[in-house]
Structure formats: structure tokens, C-alpha cells
Short mmCIF file of C-alpha atoms and ligand atoms in Angstrom, two decimals:
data_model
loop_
_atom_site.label_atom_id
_atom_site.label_comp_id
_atom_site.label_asym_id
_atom_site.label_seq_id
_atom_site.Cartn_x
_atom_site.Cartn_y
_atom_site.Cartn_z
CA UNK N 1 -28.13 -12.95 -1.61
CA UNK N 2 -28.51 -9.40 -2.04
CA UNK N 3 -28.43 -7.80 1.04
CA UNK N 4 -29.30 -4.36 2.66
CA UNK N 5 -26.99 -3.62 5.54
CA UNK N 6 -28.53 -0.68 7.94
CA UNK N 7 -25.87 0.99 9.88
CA UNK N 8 -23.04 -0.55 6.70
CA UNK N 9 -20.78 2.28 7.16
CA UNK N 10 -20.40 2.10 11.27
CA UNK N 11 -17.98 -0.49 13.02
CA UNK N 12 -19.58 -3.61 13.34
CA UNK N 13 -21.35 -2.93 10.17
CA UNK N 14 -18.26 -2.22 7.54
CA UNK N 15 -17.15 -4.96 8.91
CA UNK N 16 -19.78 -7.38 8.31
CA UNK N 17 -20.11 -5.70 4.84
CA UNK N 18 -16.73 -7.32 4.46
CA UNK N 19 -17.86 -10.57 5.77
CA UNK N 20 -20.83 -10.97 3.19
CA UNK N 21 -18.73 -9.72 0.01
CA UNK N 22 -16.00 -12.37 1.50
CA UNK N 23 -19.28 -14.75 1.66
CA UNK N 24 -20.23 -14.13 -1.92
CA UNK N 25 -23.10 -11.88 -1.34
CA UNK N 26 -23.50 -8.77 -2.84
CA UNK N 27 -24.28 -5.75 -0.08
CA UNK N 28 -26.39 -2.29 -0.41
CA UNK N 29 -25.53 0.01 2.67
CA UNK N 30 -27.82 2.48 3.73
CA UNK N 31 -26.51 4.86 6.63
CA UNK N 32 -27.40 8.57 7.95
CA UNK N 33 -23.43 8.75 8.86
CA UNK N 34 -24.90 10.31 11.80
CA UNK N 35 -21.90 8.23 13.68
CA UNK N 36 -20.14 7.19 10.68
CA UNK N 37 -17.72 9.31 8.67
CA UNK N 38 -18.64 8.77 4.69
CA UNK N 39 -14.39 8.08 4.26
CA UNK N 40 -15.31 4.38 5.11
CA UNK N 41 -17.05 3.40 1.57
CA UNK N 42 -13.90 4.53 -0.33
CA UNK N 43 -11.73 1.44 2.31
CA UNK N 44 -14.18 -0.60 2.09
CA UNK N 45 -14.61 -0.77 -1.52
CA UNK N 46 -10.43 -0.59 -1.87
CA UNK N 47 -10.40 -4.09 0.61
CA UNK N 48 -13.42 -5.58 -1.48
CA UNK N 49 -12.43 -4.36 -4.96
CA UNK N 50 -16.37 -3.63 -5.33
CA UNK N 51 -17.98 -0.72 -5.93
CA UNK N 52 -20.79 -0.80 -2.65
CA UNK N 53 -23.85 1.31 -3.28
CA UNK N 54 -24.45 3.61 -0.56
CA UNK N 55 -27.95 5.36 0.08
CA UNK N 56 -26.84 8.24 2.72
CA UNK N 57 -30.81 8.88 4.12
CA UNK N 58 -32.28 8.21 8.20
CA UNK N 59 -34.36 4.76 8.03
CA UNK N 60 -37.15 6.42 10.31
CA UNK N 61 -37.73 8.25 6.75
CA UNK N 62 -40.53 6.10 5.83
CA UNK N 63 -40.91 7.46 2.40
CA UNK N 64 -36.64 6.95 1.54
CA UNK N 65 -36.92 3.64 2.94
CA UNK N 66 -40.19 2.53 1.06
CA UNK N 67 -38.33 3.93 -1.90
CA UNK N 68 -35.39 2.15 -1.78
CA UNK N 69 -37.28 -1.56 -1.70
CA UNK N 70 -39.31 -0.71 -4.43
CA UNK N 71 -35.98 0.21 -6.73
CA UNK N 72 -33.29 -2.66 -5.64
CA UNK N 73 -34.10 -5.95 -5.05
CA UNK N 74 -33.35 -6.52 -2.03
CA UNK N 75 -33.33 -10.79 -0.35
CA UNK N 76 -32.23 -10.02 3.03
CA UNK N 77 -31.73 -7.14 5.52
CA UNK N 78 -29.26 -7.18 8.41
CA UNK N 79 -30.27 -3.97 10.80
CA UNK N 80 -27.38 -2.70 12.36
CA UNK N 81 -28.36 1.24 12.56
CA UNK N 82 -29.24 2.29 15.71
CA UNK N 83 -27.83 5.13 18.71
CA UNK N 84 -25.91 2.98 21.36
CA UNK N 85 -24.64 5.29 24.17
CA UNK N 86 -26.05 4.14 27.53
CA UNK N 87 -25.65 7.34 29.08
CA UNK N 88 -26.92 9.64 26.35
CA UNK N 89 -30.24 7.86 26.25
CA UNK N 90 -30.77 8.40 29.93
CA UNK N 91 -30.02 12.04 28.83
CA UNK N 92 -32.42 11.43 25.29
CA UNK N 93 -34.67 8.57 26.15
CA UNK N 94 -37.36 9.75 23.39
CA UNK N 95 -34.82 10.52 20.85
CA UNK N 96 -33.67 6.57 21.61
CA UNK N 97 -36.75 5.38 21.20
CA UNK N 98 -38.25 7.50 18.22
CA UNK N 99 -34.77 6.20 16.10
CA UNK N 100 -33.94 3.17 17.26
CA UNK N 101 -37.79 1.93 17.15
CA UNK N 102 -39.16 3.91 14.35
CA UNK N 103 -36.14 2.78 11.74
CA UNK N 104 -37.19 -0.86 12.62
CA UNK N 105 -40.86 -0.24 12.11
CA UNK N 106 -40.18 1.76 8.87
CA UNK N 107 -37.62 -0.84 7.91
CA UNK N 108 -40.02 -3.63 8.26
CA UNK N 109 -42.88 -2.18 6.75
CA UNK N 110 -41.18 -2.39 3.68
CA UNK N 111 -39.93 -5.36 3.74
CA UNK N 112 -43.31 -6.73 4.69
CA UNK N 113 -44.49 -4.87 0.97
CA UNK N 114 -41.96 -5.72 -1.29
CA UNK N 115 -42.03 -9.48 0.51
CA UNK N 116 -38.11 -9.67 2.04
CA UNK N 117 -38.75 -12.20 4.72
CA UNK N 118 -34.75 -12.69 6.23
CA UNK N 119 -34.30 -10.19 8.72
CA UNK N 120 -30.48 -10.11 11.12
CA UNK N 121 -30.99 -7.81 13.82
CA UNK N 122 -28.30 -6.46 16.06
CA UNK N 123 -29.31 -6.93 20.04
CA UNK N 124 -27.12 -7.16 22.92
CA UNK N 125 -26.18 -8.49 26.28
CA UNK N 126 -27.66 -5.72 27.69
CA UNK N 127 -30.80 -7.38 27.49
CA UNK N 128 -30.12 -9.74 30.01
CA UNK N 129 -30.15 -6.56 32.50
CA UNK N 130 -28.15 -7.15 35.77
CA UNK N 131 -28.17 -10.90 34.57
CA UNK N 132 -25.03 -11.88 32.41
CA UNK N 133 -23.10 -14.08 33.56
CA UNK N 134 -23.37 -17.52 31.34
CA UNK N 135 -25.82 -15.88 29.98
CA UNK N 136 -28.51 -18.46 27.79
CA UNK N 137 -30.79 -17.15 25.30
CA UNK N 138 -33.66 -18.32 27.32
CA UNK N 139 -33.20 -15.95 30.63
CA UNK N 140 -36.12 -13.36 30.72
CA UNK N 141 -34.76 -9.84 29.06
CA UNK N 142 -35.08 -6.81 31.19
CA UNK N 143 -33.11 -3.74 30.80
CA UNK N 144 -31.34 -1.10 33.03
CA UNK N 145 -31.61 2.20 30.68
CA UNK N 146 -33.51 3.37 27.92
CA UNK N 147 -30.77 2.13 25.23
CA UNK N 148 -31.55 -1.45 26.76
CA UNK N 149 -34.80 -1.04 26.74
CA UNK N 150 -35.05 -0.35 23.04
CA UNK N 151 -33.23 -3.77 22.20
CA UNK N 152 -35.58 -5.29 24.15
CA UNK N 153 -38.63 -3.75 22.75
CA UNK N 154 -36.99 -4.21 19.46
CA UNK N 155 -36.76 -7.85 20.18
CA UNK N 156 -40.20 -8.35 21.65
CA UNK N 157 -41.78 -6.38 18.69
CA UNK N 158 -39.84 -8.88 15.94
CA UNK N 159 -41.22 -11.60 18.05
CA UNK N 160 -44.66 -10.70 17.26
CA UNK N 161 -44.15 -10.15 13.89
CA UNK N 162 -42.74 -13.55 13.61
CA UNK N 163 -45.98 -14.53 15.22
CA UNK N 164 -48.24 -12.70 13.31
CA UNK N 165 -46.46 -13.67 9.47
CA UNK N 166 -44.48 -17.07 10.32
CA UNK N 167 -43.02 -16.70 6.68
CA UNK N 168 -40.64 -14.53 8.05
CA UNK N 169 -37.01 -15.22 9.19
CA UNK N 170 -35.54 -13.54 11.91
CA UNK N 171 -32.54 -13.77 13.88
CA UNK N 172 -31.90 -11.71 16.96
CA UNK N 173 -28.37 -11.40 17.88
CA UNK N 174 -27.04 -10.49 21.39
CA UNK N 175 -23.61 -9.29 20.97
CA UNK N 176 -20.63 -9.19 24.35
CA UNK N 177 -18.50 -6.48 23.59
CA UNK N 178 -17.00 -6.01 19.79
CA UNK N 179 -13.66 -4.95 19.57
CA UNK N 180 -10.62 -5.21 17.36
CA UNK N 181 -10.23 -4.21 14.15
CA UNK N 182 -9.89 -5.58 10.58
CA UNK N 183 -6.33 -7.11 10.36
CA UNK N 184 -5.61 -4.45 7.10
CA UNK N 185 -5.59 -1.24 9.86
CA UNK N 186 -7.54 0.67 7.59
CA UNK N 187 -11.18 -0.59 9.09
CA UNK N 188 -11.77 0.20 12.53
CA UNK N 189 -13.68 1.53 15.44
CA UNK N 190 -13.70 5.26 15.48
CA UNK N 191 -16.17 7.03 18.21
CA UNK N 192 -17.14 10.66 17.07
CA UNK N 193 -16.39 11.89 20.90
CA UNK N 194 -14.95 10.52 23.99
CA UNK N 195 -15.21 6.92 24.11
CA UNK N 196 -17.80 5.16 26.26
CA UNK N 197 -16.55 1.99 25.87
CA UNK N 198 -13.01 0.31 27.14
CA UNK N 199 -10.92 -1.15 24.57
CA UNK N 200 -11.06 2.75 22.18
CA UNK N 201 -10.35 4.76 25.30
CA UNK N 202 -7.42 2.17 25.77
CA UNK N 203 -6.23 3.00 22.30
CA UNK N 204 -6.28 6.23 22.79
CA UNK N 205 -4.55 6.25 25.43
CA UNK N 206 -1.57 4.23 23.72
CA UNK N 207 -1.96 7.11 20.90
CA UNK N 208 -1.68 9.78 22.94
CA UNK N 209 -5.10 11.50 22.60
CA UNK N 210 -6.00 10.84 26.59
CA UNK N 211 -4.19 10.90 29.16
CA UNK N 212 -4.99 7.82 30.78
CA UNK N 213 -7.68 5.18 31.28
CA UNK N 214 -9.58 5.04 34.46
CA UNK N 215 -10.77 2.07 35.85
CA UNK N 216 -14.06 1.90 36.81
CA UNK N 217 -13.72 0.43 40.01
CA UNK N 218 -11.92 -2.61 41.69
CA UNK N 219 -14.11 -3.64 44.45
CA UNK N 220 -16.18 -6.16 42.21
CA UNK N 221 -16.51 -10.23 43.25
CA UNK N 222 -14.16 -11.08 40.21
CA UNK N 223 -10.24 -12.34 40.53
CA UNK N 224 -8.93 -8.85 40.41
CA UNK N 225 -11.51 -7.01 41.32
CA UNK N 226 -12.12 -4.98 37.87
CA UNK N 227 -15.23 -5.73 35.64
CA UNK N 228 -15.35 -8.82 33.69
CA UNK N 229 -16.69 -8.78 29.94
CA UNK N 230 -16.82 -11.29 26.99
CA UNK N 231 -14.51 -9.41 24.25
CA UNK N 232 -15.46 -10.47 20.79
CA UNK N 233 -13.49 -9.91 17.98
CA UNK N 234 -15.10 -8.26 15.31
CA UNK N 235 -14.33 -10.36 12.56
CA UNK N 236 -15.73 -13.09 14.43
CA UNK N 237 -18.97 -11.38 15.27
CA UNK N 238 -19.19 -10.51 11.36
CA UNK N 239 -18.86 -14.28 10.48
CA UNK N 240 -21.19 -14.49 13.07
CA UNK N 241 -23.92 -12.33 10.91
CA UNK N 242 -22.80 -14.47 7.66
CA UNK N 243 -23.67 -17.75 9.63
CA UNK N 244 -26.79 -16.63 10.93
CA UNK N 245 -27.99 -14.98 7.34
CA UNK N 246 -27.09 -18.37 5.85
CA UNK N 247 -29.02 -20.36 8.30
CA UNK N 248 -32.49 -17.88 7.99
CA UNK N 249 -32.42 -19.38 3.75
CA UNK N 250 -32.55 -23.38 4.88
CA UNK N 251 -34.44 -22.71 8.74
CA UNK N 252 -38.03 -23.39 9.47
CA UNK N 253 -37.97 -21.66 12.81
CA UNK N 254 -39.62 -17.67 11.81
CA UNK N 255 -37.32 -16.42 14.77
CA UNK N 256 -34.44 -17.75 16.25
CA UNK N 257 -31.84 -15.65 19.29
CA UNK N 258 -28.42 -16.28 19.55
CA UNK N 259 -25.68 -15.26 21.73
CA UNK N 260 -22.73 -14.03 20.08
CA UNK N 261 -19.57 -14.16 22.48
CA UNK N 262 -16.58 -16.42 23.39
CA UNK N 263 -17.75 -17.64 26.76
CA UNK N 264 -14.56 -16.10 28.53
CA UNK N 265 -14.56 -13.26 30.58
CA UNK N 266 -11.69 -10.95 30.83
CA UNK N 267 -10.91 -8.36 33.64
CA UNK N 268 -10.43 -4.46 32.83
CA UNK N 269 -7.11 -5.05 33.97
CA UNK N 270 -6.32 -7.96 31.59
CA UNK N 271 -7.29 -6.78 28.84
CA UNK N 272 -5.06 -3.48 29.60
CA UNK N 273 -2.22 -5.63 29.83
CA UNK N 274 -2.72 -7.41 26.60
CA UNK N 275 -3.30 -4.04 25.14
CA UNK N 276 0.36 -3.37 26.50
CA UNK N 277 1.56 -6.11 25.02
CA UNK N 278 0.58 -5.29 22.05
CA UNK N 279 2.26 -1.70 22.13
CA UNK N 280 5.42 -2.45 23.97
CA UNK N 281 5.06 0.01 26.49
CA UNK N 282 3.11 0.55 30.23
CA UNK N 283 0.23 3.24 29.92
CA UNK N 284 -0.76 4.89 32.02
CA UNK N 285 -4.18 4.38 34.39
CA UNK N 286 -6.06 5.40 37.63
CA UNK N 287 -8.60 3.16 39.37
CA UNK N 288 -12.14 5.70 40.20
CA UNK N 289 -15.49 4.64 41.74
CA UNK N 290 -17.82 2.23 39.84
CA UNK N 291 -19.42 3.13 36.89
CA UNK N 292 -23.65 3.80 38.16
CA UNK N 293 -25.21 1.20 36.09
CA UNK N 294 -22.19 -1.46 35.46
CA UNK N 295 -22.44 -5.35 36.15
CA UNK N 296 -19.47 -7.21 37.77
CA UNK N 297 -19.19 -10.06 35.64
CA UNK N 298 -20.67 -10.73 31.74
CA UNK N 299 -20.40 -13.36 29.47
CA UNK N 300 -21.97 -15.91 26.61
CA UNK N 301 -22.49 -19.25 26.80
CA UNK N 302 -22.46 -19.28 23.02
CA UNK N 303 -23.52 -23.12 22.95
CA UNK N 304 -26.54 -22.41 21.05
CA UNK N 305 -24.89 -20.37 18.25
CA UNK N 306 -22.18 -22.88 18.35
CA UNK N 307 -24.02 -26.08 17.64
CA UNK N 308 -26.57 -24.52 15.67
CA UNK N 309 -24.90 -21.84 13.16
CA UNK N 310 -21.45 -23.95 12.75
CA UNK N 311 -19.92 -20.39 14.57
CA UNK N 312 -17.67 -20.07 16.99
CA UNK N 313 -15.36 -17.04 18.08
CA UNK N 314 -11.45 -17.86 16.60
CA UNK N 315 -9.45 -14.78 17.48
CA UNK N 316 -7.72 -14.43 20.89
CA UNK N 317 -7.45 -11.34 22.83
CA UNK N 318 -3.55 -10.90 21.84
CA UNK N 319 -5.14 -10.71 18.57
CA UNK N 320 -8.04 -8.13 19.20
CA UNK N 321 -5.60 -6.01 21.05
CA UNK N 322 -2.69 -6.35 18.31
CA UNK N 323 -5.50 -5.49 15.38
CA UNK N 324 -6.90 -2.56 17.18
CA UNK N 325 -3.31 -1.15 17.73
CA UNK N 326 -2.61 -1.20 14.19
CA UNK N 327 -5.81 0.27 13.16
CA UNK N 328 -5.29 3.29 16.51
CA UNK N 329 -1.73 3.54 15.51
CA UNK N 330 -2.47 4.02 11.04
CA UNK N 331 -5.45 6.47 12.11
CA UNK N 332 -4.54 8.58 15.31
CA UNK N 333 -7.63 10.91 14.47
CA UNK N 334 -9.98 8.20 13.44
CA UNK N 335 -10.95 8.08 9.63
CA UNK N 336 -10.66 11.69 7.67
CA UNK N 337 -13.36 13.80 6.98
C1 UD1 B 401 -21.57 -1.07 27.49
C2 UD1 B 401 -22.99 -0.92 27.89
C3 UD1 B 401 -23.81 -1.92 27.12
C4 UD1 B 401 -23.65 -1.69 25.63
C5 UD1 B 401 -22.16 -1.75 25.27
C6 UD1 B 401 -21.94 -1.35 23.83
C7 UD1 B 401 -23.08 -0.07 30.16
C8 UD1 B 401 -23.43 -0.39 31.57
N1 UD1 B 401 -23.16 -1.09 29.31
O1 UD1 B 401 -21.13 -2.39 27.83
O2 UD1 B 401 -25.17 -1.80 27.46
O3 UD1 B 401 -24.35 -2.67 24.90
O4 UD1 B 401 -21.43 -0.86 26.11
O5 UD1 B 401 -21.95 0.02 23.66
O6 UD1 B 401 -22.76 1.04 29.82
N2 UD1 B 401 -14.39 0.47 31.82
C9 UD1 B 401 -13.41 1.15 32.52
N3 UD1 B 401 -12.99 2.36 32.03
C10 UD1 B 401 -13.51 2.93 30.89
C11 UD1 B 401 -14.51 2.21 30.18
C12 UD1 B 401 -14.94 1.00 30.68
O7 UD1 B 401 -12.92 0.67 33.54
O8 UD1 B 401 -13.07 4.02 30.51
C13 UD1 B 401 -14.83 -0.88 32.29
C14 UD1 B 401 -16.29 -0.98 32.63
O9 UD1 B 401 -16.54 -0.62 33.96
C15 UD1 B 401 -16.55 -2.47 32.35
C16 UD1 B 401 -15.59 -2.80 31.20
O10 UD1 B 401 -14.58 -1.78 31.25
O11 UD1 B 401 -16.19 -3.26 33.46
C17 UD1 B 401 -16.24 -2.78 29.83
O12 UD1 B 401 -16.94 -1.55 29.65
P1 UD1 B 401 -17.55 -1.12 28.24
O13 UD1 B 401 -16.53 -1.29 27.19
O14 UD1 B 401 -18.17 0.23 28.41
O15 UD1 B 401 -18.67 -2.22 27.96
P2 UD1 B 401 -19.95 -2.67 28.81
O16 UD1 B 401 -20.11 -1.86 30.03
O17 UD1 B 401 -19.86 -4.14 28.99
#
């Protein structure tokens, strides 16, 4: 298949981009690099040995994005671009909304007239709201902040479209939490400010860029007290994507959700000792209050996406930390402008 990857130059995305040429597929990336530094393509097409075709334009541009299906052929899209910082949308809640809803509506508008009918979209555990432990794909979806809230509306949204046009082929995708890196150290996870998110504030810790990592909180009903989360390797959520595109060609079903995690939890605290481990050396860290807004305890039960996609997560969390070492430790400053 020929397929348009939205968001193809951010983490999860070059990643997947990977995945698909890996797959056989041939990939068209279309990113604003609005948290993506342009220095990607040039790796990406060095790992691949392809040249990848890059349209550098915002998706809410209904005009580029009408323009672009009516000059490539496009078979499939996978929709990764979106903003994803929980506390900036509480900040921006229309600016959340306006992107991360307009690019789908543009996006789907053309595919609707230029007849594309496989759609992968990129959701998240976060729609299961204050509800994700074991999480199964049929628990009700809520949401706790505007970011949620636009997966979820996202979601419902595809839902009537698959309704509406039962031609169509969509998969919704609730990711745990991504991390790792491609084994090469040249593909990797770089956030444009401080990081939100544990495992790159860990890293840069071991690199030297912070000072330490604060934990937030160890008061929670889990063995050690720290937060509990699903890590996913990122490689594996990328096969993930190739499974699920695969399965929208031979499926009757015009939407299908699956969960995309390993079904074990691991503790802040764990995974900062694996992260150790993988360094050779203690760093450094502080336990503070809770994070406003955090859950004690999330992860899959990926039994769905297990039996039917053929997927499962392979990579261990000695592996996610030892891949996102190598990719910290190669690019101490994150990709070059
Ligand atoms: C967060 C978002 C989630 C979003 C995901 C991807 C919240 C409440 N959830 O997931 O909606 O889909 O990111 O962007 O923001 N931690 C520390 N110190 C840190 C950072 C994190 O102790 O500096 C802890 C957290 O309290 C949590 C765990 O590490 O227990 C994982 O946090 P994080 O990586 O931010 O992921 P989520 O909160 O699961």
C-alpha cells in the first residue's frame, strides 16, 4: 500500500514510517514540524535507503490537504499528527481542539473524495479517564482534560463516519506509554522543551541536561507506592500500526479499537532503576507531591489486539531503557537543527 503518514516526522511516527517501509509499503509523510525537527527525513531515509516524500504543510489547511489526494495516490492513511501535552491544553483548550479536530475533519474529507477508505488513527489510554487499569476496549471513554477529550471526540466522530459510509476501515488505537528508541540511536524521542513525560526527563537526567527527576508522588495503592504505567516499546507499537493497516485490507468490520500495551505495569521507581541499569550509574531523584490529574495504576489488557491482529509487545523494559540510552547518549541536544 501506499500510505500517507500524518505526524511521519514525530516519534511514534518516524518510527512507524520505518515499520511500513520494513513491511513493504511505500510511505508519504506530511508534517507541520511544528514538534518535529525536519533533520529526521535525512535518518530516516539513511536507515530505509528510500528517498520519503515529505509535504511540510498544517493538515487543518483544507486546501494543502485536498491538494495532496488529488496529486498522489494515496491507499491508506495512518493519522498520527496531533498536540499531546496534557497541561498545555488546559492552558489552550481551543487551540487543542481547532488542530487536533479540524486536521481529522480536513483529513477525512479528502479521503472521503478521492475514495481512501483505510484509516489508522492514533488514540490513547487516556480515554479510559480515571479508568485504566486492565483496561478493555469496551469500558465507556471519558476524559480528564481537553487533550483527552479530543481523542475521545476524535474517536466518537470516526465512529459515525463508520456509521454513516460502512465502506470505510478504521482502526482506533489506544496507545500505554511509547518509549524507547530505534535500536540504530539515530531515531528517537526528542521533546522541543522540558519533558512532560517520564522515561525523556529520565534520559536527561542520565545526560546531564536536568538535574534530577522528581517523582511524582509515592503515596499511591501500588507495591512501591509510585505510579504504575504500561511502557511500550516503540518498535512494538509501530508493528502494532503495520498489523492493524494489514488487517483494515482483509476486515469486514468499518471500525475496529484496539489496545496497544503489554499488560504489565511498571512503577516510576522501576523503571528508574532499569534506566540505571542501563547507564551504569545511580541518578539522581527527589520524590514531590502528586501530579493534579495522574492515575495510580494503568495498563492494557491487549487480548483483543493479540488474538485478533497476530500483535503482541516483544521488547522488555531492559530493552526500552538500553535503546533510549543509546539514542539520549548519540544526541545529547536532541536531533540538529
Ligand atoms: C501522560 C498523560 C496522558 C498522555 C501521555 C502521552 C497525564 C495525566 N497523562 O501519560 O494523557 O496520553 O502522557 O503524552 O498527564 N512521572 C514522574 N516524574 C516525571 C514525569 C512523570 O514521577 O517527571 C510519573 C507520573 O506521575 C506517572 C508516570 O511517571 O506515574 C508516567 O508519567 P508520564 O510519562 O507523564 O505518562 P502518563 O501520565 O501515563
Amino acid at each position: 500500500m501506499r500510505v500517507l503518514v500524518s505526524g511521519g516526522a514525530g516519534y511514534i511516527g518516524s518510527h512507524t514510517v520505518l515499520a511500513l517501509v520494513a513491511a513493504g509499503h511505500d510511505v508519504v509523510v506530511v508534517d507541520d514540524f511544528s514538534n518535529a525537527k525536519p533533520t529526521v527525513v535525512g535518518r530516516l531515509e539513511a536507515l530505509t535507503g528510500r528517498h520519503i516524500p515529505v509535504h511540510a504543510f498544517d493538515l487543518t489547511d483544507i486546501d494543502k490537504t485536498e491538494h495532496l489526494f488529488a496529486t498522489d495516490t494515496i491507499d491508506a492513511v495512518i493519522h498520527f499528527a496531533g498536540y499531546k501535552a496534557v497541561g498545555e491544553s488546559v492552558q489552550k483548550p481551543l487551540d487543542y481542539y481547532q488542530n487536533n479536530l479540524g486536521s481529522t475533519f480536513s483529513l477525512v474529507r479528502a479521503m472521503q473524495r478521492h475514495d481512501v477508505d483505510k484509516l489508522v488513527f492514533s488514540s490513547s489510554a487516556t480515554v479510559y479517564g480515571t479508568d485504566q487499569a486492565g483496561a478493555t476496549e469496551d469500558r465507556p471513554t471519558f476524559a480528564t482534560n481537553p487533550y483527552g477529550w479530543t481523542k475521545v471526540m476524535q474517536e466518537q466522530i470516526l465512529r459515525d463516519i463508520a456509521v454513516a459510509d460502512p465502506d470505510m476501515r478504521i482502526a482506533l488505537l489506544r496507545y500505554f506509554n511509547p518509549v524507547g528508541a530505534h535500536p540504530s540511536g539515530t531515531i528517537g524521542e526528542d521533546p522541543s522543551d522540558v519533558p512532560n513525560n517520564l522515561m525523556p526527563y529520565i534520559a536527561q537526567v542520565a545526560v546531564g541536561r536536568r538535574e534530577k527527576l522528581q517523582v511524582f508522588g509515592d503515596d499511591y495503592d501500588t507495591p512501591d507506592g509510585t505510579g504504575v504505567r504500561d511502557y511500550i516499546h516503540v518498535e512494538d507499537l509501530a508493528a502494532g500500526h503495520v498489523a492493524a493497516l494489514e488487517k483494515l485490507a482483509v476486515t469486514d468490520e468499518p471500525i475496529s479499537t484496539w489496545n496497544l500495551g503489554s499488560g504489565r505495569g511498571t512503577s516510576v521507581l522501576e523503571l528508574l532503576r532499569a534506566f540505571e541499569k542501563a547507564v551504569g550509574r545511580e541518578l539522581p531523584y527527589e520524590v514531590v507531591g502528586r501530579r493534579a490529574g495522574d492515575v495510580a495504576t494503568s495498563y492494557a489488557d491487549p487480548s483483543k489486539a493479540n488474538a485478533e491482529l497476530g500483535w503482541s509487545t516483544q521488547k522488555t523494559v531492559e530493552e526500552m531503557c538500553a535503546d533510549t540510552w543509546r539514542w539520549q547518549s548519540q544526541n545529547p541536544d536532541g536531533y540538529p537543527d
